[in-house]
Coordinates of C-alpha atoms and ligand atoms in Angstrom, one line a residue:
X1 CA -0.2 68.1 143.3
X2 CA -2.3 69.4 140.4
X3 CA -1.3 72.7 139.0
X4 CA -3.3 75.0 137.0
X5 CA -4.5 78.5 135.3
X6 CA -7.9 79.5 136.6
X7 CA -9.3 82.2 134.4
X8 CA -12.1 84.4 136.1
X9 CA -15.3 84.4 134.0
X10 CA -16.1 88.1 135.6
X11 CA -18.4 88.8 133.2
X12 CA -22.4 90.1 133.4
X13 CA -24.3 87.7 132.1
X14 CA -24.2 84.1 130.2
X15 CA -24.0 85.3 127.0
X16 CA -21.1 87.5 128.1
X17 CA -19.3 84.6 129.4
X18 CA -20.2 81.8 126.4
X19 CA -19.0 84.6 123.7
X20 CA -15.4 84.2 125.5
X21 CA -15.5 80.4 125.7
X22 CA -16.3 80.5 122.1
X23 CA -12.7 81.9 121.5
X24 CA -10.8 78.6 123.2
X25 CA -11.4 75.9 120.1
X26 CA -8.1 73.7 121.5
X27 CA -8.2 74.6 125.2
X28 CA -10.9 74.2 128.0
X29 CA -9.4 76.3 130.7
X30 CA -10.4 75.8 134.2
X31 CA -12.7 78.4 134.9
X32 CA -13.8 80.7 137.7
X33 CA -17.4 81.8 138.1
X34 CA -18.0 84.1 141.4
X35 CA -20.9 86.2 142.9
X36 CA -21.4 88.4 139.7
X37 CA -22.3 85.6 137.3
X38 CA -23.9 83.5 139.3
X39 CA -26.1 85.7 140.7
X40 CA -27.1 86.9 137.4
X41 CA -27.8 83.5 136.0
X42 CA -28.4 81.4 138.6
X43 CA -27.5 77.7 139.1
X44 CA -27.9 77.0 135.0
X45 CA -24.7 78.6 134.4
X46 CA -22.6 76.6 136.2
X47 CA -24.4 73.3 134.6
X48 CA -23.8 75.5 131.0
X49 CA -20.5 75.7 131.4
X50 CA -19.5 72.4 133.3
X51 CA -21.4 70.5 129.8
X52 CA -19.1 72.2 127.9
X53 CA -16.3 70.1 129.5
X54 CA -14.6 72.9 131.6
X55 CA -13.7 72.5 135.5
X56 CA -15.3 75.1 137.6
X57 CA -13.9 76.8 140.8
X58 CA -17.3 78.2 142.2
X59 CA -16.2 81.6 143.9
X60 CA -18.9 82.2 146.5
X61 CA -17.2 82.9 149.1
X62 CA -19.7 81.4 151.7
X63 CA -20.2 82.4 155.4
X64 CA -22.7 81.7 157.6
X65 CA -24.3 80.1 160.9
X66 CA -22.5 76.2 160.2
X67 CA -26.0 74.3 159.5
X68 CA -27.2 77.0 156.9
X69 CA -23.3 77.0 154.9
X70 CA -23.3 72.6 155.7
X71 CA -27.4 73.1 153.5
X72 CA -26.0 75.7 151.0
X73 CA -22.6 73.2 150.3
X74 CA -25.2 70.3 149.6
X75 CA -26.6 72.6 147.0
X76 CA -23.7 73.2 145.8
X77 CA -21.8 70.3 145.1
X78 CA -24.9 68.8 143.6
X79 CA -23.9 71.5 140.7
X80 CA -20.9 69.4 139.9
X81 CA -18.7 72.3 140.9
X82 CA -14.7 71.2 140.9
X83 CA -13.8 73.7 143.7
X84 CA -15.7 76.1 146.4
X85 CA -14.8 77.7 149.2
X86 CA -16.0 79.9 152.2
X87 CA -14.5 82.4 154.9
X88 CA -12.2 80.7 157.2
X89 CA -13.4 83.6 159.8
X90 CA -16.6 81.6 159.7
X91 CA -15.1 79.2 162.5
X92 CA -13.6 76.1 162.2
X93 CA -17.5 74.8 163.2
X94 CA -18.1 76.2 160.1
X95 CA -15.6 74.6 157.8
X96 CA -16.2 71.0 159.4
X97 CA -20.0 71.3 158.5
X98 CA -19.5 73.1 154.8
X99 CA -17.2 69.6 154.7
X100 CA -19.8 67.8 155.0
X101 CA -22.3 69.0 153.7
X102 CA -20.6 69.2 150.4
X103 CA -19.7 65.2 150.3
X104 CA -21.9 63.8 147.4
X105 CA -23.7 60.6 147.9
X106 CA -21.1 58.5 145.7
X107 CA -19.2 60.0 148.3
X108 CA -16.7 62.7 146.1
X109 CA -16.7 66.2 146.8
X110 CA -15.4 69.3 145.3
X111 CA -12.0 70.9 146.5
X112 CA -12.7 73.2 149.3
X113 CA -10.7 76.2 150.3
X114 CA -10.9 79.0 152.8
X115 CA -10.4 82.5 152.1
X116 CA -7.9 83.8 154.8
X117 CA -8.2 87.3 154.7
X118 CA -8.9 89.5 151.3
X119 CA -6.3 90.6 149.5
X120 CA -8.1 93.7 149.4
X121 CA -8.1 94.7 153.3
X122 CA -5.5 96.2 154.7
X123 CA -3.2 95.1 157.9
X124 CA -4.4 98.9 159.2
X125 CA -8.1 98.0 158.8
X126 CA -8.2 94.5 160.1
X127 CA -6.9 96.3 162.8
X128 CA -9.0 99.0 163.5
X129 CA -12.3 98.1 161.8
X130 CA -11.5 94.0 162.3
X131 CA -10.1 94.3 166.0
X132 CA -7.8 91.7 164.8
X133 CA -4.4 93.4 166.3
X134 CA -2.5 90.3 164.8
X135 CA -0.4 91.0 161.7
X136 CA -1.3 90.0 158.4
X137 CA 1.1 87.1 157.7
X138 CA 0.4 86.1 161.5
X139 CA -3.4 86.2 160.9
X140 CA -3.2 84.3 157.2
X141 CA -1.1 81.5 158.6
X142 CA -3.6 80.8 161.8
X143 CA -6.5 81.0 159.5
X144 CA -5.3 79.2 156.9
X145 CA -4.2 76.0 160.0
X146 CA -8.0 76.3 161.2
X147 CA -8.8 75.7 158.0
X148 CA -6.4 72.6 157.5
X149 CA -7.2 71.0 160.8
X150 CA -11.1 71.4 160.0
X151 CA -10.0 69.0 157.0
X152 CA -10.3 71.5 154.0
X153 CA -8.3 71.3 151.0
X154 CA -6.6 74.3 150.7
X155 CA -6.8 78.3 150.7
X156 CA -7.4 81.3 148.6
X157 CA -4.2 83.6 149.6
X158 CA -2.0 86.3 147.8
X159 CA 1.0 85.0 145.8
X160 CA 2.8 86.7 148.4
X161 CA 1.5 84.5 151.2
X162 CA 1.6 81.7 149.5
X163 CA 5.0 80.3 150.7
X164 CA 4.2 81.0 154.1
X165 CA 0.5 79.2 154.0
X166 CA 3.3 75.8 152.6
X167 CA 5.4 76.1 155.6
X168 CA 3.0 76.4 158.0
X169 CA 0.3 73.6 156.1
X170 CA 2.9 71.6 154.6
X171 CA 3.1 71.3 150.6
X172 CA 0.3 69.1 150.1
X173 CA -1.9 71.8 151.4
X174 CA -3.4 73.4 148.2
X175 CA -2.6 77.3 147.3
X176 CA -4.9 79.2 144.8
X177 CA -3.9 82.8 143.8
X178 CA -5.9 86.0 142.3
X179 CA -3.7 89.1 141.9
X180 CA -1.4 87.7 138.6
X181 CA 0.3 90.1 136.2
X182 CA 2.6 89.6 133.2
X183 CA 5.3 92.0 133.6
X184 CA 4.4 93.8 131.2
X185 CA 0.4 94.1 131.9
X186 CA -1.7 96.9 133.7
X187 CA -2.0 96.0 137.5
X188 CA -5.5 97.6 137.1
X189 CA -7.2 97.6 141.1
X190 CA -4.6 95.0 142.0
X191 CA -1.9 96.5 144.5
X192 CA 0.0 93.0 146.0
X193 CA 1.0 91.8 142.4
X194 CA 2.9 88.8 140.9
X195 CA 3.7 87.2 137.5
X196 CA 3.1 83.8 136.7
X197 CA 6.4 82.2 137.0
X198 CA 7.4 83.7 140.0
X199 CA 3.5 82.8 141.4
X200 CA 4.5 78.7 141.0
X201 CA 8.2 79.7 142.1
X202 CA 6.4 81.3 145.5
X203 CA 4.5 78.4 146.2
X204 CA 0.9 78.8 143.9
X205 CA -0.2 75.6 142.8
X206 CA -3.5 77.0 141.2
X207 CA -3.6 80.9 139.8
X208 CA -6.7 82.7 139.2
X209 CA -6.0 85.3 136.3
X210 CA -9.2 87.8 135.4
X211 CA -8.3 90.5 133.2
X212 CA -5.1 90.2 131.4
X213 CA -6.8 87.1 129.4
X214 CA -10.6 88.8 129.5
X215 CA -9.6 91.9 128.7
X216 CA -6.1 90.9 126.0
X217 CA -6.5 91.8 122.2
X218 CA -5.9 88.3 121.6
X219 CA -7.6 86.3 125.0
X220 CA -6.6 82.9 123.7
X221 CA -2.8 83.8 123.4
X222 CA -3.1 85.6 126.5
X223 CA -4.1 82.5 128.0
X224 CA -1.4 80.5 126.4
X225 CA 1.2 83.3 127.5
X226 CA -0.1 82.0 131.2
X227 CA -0.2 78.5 131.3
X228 CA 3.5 78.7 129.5
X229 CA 4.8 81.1 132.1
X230 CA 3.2 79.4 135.2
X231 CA 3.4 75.6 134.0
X232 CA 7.0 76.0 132.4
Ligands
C5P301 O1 -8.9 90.7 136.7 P1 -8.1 90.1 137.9 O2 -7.0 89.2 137.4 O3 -7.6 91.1 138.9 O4 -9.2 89.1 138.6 C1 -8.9 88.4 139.8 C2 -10.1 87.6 140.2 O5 -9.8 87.0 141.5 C3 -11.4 88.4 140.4 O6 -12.5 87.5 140.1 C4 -11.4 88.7 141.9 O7 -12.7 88.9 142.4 C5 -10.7 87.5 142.4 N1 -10.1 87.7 143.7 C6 -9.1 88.6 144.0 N2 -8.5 88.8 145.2 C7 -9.0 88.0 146.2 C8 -10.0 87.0 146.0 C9 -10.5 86.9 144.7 O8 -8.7 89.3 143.0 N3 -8.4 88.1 147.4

């Protein structure tokens, strides 16, 4: 099992983004581009960065009717994108088409993982806005099974959940994490936070970390702090 710092490339715009890729001369991190970048930019972006020898996790999140999502993944993987993923609440339908759709025609295809639920929604809401009387835990580990028997990769969860996602998927089943902090860092919007080490001690084989490198004094330390604390 592959384990790795994902930093989010949440920035506006391409130049944005290339300015802060500048910094790493040693390093090419794995990178994260999601709906904010890519909408900006379009497609080119993800070719941009890809020919400047990083691995890209493709954040879009993807949820549709199954033969639009299986068309969109086609798209997709054609980008040379090392990771995607969709809803898992699209059906397991869903994830079976995305699957194959996103199989290129020397037959290799990027990692894909489901999002479970958001780390930003609430057990209240997902009970009275969702309908979904299940608790959260309950809900992420039945999501997160669709997902594995529709023959996915992996899921995006909360370092909290990420233990529980291992037990129910077994340890080959792969774990990616937002909501990292050092423990000394600004939790900024996050609420359900962890730090690195105790991220890969939980279970987190991949963590996605946004603003403690974009936004450090020093990004490429900041980075290095990471991949020290989370690799060990
Ligand atoms: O700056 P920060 O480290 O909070 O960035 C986390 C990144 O992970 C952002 O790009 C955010 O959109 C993403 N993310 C998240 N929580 C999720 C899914 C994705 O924070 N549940």
């Amino acid at each position: 099992m592959k384990h790795d710092v994902i930093v989010a490339l949440d920035f506006p715009s391409a130049p944005d983004a290339c300015a802060f890729l500048d910094l790493f001369r040693e390093e090419k991190p794995f990178v994260k581009v999601g709906m904010e970048l890519f909408y900006a930019e379009g497609p080119r972006i993800v070719r941009e960065i890809k020919a400047r020898g990083h691995q890209i996790f493709l954040d879009l999140k993807l949820h549709d009717i199954p033969n639009t999502v299986k068309s969109a993944m086609r798209v997709l993987s054609r980008l040379d994108a090392d990771m995607v993923n969709l809803h898992a609440a699209g059906t397991k339908d869903m994830m079976r088409a995305a699957l194959e759709g996103l199989i290129r025609e020397d037959g290799t295809r990027p990692i894909l993982l489901a999002v479970t639920q958001l780390t930003s929604t609430s057990e209240e809401r997902m009970r009275n806005e969702l309908l979904i009387s299940a608790s959260m835990p309950d809900t992420v580990r039945a999501y997160a099974r669709n997902a594995r028997d529709a023959g996915l990769d992996g899921v995006v969860c909360s370092p909290l959940e990420a233990a529980l996602v291992k037990d129910a998927c077994g340890p080959g089943f792969v774990t990616v994490t937002p909501g990292i902090r050092f423990a000394d860092s600004a939790a900024d919007d996050q609420t359900r936070i962890m730090t690195p080490e105790k991220a890969r001690l939980g279970g987190s084989d991949y963590i996605v970390v946004g603003r403690p490198i974009t936004r450090a004094q020093d990004p490429v330390a900041a980075y290095r702090r990471c991949v020290k604390e989370f690799l060990g």
